[in-house]
XYZ file of C-alpha atoms in Angstrom:
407
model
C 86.264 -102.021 65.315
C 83.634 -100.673 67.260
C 84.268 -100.029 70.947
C 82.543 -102.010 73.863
C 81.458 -99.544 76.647
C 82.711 -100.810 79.694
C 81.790 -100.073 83.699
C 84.452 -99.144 85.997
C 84.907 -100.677 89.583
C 87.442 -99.672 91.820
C 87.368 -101.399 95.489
C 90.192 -101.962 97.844
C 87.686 -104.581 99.698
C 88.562 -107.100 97.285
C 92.157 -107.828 98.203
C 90.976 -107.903 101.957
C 88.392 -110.722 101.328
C 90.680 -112.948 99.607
C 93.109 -112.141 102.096
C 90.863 -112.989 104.380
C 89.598 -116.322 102.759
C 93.864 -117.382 102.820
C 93.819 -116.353 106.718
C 90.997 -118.799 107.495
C 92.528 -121.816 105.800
C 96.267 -121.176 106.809
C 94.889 -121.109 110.615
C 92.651 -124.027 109.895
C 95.762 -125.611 109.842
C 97.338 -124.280 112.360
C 94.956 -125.072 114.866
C 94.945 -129.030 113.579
C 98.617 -128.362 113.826
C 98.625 -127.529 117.123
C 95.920 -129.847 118.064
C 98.149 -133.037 116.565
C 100.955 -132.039 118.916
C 99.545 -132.153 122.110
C 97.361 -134.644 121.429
C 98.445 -136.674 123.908
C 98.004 -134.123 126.330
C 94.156 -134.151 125.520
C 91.771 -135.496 128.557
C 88.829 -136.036 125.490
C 90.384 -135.900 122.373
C 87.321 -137.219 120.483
C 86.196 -133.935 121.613
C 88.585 -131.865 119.809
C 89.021 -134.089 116.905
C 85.065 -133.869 116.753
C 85.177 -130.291 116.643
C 87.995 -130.363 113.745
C 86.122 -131.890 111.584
C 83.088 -129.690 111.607
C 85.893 -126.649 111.485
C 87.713 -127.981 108.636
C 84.492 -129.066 106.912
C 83.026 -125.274 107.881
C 86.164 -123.088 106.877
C 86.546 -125.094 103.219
C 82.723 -125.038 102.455
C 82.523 -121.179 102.992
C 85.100 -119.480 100.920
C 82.743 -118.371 98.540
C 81.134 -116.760 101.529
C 84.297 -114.593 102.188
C 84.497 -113.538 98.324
C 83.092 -110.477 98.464
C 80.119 -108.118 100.723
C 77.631 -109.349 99.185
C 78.228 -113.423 99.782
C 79.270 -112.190 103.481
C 75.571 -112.024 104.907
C 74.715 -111.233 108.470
C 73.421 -114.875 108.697
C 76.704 -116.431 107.584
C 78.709 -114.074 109.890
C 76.693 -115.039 113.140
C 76.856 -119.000 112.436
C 80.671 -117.889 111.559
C 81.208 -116.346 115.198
C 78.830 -118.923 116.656
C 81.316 -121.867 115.780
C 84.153 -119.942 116.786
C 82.393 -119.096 120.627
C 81.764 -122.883 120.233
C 85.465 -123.951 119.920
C 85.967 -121.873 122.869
C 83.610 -123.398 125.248
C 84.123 -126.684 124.029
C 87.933 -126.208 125.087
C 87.310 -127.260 128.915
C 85.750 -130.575 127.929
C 88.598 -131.878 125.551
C 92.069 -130.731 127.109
C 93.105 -130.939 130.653
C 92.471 -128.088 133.127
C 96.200 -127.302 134.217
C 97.450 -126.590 129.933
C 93.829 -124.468 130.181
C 95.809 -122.813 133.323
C 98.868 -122.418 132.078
C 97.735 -120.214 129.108
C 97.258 -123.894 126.225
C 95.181 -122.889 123.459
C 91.864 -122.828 123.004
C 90.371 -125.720 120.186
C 90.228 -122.840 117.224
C 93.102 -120.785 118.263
C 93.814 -117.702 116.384
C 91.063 -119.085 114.046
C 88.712 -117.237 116.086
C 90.494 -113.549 114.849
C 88.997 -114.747 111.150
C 85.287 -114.263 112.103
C 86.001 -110.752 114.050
C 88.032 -110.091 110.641
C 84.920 -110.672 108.302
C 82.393 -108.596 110.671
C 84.963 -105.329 110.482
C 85.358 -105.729 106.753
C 81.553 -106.015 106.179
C 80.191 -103.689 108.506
C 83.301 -101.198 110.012
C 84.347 -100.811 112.886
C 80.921 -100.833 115.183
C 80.877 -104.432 113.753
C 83.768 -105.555 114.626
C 83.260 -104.217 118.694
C 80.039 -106.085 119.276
C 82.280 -109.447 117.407
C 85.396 -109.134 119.218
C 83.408 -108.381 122.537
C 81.259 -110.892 122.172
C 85.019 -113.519 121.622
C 86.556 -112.037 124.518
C 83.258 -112.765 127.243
C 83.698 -116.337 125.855
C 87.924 -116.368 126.546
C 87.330 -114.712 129.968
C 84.419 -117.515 130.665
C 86.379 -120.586 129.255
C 89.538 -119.303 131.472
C 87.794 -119.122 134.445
C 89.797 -116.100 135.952
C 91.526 -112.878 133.844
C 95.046 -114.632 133.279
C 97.450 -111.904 131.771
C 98.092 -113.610 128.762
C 94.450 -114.016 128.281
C 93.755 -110.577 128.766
C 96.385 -109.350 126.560
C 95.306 -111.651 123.819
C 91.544 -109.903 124.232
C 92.586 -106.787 123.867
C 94.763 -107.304 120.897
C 92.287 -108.699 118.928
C 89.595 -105.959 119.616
C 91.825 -103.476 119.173
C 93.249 -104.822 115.584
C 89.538 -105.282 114.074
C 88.067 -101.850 115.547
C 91.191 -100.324 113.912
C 90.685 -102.536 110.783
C 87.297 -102.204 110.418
C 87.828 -98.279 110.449
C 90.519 -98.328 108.127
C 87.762 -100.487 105.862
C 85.276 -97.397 106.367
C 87.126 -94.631 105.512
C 88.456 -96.758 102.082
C 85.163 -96.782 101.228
C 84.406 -92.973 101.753
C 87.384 -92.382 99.879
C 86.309 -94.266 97.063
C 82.788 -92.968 96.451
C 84.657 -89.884 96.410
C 87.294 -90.713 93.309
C 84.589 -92.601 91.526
C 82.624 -89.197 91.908
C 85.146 -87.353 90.262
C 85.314 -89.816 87.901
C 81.476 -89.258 86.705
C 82.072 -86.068 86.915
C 85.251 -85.583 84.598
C 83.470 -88.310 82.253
C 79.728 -86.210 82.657
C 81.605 -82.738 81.688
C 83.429 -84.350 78.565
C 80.664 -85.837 77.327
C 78.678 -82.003 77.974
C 81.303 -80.297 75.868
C 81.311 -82.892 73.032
C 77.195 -82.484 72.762
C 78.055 -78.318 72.862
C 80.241 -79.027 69.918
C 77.672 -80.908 67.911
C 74.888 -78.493 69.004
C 76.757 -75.632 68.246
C 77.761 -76.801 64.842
C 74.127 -77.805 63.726
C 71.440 -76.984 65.927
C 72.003 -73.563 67.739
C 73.015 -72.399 63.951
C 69.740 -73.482 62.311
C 67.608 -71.442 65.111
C 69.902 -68.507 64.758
C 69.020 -68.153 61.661
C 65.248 -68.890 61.857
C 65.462 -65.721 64.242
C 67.063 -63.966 61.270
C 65.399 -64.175 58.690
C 61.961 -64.398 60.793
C 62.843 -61.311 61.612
C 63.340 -60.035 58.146
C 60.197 -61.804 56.447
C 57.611 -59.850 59.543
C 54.482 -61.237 59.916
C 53.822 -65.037 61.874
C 57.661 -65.767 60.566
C 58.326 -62.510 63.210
C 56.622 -64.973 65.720
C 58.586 -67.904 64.896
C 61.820 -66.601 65.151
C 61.012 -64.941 68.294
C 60.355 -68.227 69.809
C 63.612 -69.763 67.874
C 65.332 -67.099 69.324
C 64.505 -68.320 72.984
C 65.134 -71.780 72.597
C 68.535 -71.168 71.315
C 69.321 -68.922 74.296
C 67.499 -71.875 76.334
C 69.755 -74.308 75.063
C 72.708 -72.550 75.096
C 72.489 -72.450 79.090
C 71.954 -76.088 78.979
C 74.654 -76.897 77.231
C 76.824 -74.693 78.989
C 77.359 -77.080 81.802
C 77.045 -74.787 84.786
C 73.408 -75.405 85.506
C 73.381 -78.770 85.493
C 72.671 -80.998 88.899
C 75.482 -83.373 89.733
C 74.514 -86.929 89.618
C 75.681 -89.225 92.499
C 77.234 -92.182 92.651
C 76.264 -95.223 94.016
C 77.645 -98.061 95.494
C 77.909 -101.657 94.677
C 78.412 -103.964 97.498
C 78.814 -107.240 95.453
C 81.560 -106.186 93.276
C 83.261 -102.354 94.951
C 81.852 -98.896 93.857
C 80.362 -98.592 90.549
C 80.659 -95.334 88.573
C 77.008 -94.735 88.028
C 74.725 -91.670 87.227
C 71.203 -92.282 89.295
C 68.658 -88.812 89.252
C 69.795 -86.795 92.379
C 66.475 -86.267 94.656
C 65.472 -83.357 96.091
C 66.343 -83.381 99.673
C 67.947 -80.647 100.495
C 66.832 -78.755 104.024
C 64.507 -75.731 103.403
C 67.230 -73.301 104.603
C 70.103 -75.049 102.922
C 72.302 -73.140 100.162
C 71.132 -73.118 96.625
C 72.999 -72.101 93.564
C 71.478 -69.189 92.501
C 72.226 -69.621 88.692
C 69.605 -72.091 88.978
C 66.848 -69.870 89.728
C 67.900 -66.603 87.605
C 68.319 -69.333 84.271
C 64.683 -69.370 83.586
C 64.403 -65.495 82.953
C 67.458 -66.291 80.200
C 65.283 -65.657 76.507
C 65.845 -64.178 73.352
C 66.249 -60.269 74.642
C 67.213 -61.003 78.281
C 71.109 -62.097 78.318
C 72.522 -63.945 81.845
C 76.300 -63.676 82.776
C 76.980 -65.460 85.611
C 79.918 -67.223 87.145
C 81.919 -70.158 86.266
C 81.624 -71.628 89.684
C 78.490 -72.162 91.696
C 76.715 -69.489 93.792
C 75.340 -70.525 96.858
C 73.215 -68.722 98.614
C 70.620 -69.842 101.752
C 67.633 -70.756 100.076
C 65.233 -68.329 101.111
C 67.585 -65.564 100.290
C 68.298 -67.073 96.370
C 64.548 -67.096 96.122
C 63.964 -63.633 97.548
C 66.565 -62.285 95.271
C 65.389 -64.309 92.395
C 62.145 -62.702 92.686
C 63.450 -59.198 93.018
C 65.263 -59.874 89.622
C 62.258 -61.322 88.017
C 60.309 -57.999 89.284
C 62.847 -55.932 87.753
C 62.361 -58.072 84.493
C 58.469 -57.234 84.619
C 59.008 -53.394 84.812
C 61.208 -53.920 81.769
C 58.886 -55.369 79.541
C 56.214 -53.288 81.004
C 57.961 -50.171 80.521
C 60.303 -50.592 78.039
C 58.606 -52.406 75.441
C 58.679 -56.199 73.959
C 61.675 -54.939 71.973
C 63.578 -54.085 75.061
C 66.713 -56.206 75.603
C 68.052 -56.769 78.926
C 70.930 -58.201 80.823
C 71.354 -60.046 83.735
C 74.890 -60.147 85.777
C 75.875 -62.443 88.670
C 78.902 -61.107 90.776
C 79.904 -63.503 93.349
C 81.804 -60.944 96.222
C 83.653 -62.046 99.099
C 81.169 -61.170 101.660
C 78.244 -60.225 98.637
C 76.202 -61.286 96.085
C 75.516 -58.450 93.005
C 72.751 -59.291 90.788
C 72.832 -56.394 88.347
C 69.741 -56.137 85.649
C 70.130 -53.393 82.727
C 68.201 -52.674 80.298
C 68.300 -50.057 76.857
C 64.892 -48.813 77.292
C 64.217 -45.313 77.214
C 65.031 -44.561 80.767
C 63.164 -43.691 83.745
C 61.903 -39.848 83.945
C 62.982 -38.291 87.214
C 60.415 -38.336 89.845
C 58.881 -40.848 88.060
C 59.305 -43.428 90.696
C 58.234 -41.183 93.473
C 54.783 -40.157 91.454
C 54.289 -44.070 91.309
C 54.635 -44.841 94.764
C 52.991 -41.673 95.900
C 49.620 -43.128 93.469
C 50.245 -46.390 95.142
C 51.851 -48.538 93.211
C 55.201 -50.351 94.930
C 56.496 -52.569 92.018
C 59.924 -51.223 92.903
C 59.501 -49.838 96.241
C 58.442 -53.237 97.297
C 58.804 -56.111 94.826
C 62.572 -55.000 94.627
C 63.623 -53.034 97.339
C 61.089 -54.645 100.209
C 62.835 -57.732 99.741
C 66.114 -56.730 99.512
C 65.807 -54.648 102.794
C 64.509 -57.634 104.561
C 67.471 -59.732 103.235
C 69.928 -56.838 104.847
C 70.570 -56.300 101.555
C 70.132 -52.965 99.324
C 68.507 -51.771 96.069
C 70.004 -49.039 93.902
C 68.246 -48.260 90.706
C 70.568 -45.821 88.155
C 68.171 -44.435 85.186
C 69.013 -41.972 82.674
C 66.215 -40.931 80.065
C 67.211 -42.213 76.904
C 70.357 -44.635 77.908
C 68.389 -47.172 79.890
C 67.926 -48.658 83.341
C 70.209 -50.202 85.959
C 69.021 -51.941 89.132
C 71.837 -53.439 91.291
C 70.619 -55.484 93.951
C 72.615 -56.753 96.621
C 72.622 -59.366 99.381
C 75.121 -60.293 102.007
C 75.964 -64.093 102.092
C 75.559 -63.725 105.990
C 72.233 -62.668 107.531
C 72.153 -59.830 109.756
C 70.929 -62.846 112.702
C 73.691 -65.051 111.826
C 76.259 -62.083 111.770
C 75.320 -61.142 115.013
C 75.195 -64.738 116.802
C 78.855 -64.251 115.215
């Protein structure tokens, strides 16, 4: 049987709009409830029994508005509150002025908590002040003077939906964040099962193009030169470490969604970059990279400057060391450093060399390498022995030298 693919959603909204949706309806009632017993009591009840209907007619009509986010527009939620303010005001007109003294209900009651309700649980918590603001002006006006019960009644209900519609915000921060990890665990399976079937079919057939192109000579030389640097380039692909992290979004109809949408480039200039990203390119057939399991952030302009240095030390390898030359990149990620080591098993720099070169003017390493690294705070060694190669460690502190010393 072939399986059906299915999408995820995970939202702790739900059970608070239909929870929401019973509230309205149970104290729908219990406002006609209260309204039947003291109807006598009533100076206009064709007032109240006016307003009833409309209420009852309102509350049952818009359930499906209180389904979910999405139903729950802004429109909906201000005729909502504007029939509640309504019930308020119209309190005066249908029951007698000494049960409006002694603390009587107003027409909707605790009907009126329903509307604050639905603005905290579709916008937070800023929401649900401007609602339950707005419901206690109207209860202040209607009583005519601050009555302690009135008051306390005010504050109650702005304090319950501020809390509320907080404890609605951060449920939705938290689960952005599981559905994240969710992507993620499902995005890093699904990695390793493609490395599997790459491994076992493609990354074999160009490893042995590379072979035996370099065995036949000639334009088959070529070809497995440039076989051999598309394995190595999809071997880092595959690898997993490289990769950018797709977000996930948000669906406010029916909870979060786990979804992978193309992550734009908006970082700040001077925000950290991984610096794996920037030393993968110079990965080929003769130029290895070892770098960390983990990312390796660095401030941007210092991954760049370093990724240049490393790419100048590259150059001078294949200048000086021949196209044969292989060479080896390795990312150390220190406490308080990062080592970028390049080696290669060329023949070696003769001593005094370097000296002669930037004594005839020419700074490939003097500047291109350790320039940049000096203005980084960082520092530049370069081990050569003829014969057995050349070793350039570069290294830059994850702290400038200005932020170390606001420090």
């Amino acid at each position: 049987m072939p399986k059906r693919e299915r999408v995820m959603r995970m939202s702790v909204e739900l059970p608070l709009w239909r929870a929401l949706a019973g509230y309205r309806v149970l104290t729908m009632l219990y406002a006609i409830g209260l309204c039947a017993t003291a109807y006598d009591h009533f100076v206009r009840p064709w007032v109240a029994v006016a307003y009833y209907a409309v209420l009852v007619g309102w509350t049952l009509a818009t359930l499906p508005r209180v389904a979910n986010a999405a139903s729950c527009t802004r429109r909906f939620l201000a005729a909502d509150l504007t029939i509640a303010l309504a019930g308020i005001m119209l309190t005066p007109l249908a029951d007698s002025h000494e049960r409006i003294a002694g603390g009587g209900p107003t027409l909707p009651s605790i009907w009126t908590a329903g509307s604050v309700l639905a603005f905290a649980i579709k916008g937070g918590w800023r929401w649900a002040a401007v609602a339950s603001t707005a419901v206690a002006v109207v209860n202040l006006v209607e009583r005519g003077t601050p009555a302690r019960d009135t008051v306390h009644n005010v504050i109650l209900v702005w304090v319950a939906s501020i809390a509320i519609g907080y404890v609605v915000e951060v449920a939705r921060a938290s689960e952005r964040t599981l559905a994240r990890a969710l992507e993620i665990e499902a995005a890093t399976r699904e990695r390793e099962r493609l490395a599997r079937d790459i491994h076992d079919s493609v990354l074999q057939v160009l490893a042995m193009v590379q072979r035996r192109g370099a065995v036949i000579g000639g334009e088959a030389a070529e070809l497995g030169r440039l076989a051999g640097e598309q394995e190595v380039a999809l071997r880092t692909l595959v690898s997993g470490g490289l990769l950018p992290v797709s977000r996930v979004s948000e669906d406010t109809a029916d909870g979060a969604v786990v979804r992978a949408v193309e992550e734009p480039d908006d970082e700040p200039a001077d925000g950290p970059v991984d610096l794996r990203i920037l030393l993968a390119p110079h990965a080929g057939a003769r130029v290895s990279l070892a770098e960390p399991g983990a990312p390796v952030p660095l401030p941007r302009p210092a991954a760049r400057e370093l990724a240049a240095a490393v790419g100048a030390a590259l150059d001078n390898v294949r200048r000086h060391a021949g196209a044969e030359a292989r060479a080896w990149i390795l990312v150390e990620d220190e406490p308080d450093e990062i080592v970028v080591t390049v080696r290669d098993d060329g023949p070696g720099i003769p001593e005094g060399r370097l000296a002669q070169a930037e004594g005839e003017g020419r700074l490939g390493v003097a500047q291109s390498i350790r320039g940049r690294l000096r203005d980084l705070g960082g520092s530049a060694e370069l081990i050569s022995v003829p014969g057995q190669g050349t070793e350039v460690e570069l290294t830059v502190p994850k702290v400038s030298r200005d932020e170390a010393e606001k420090r």
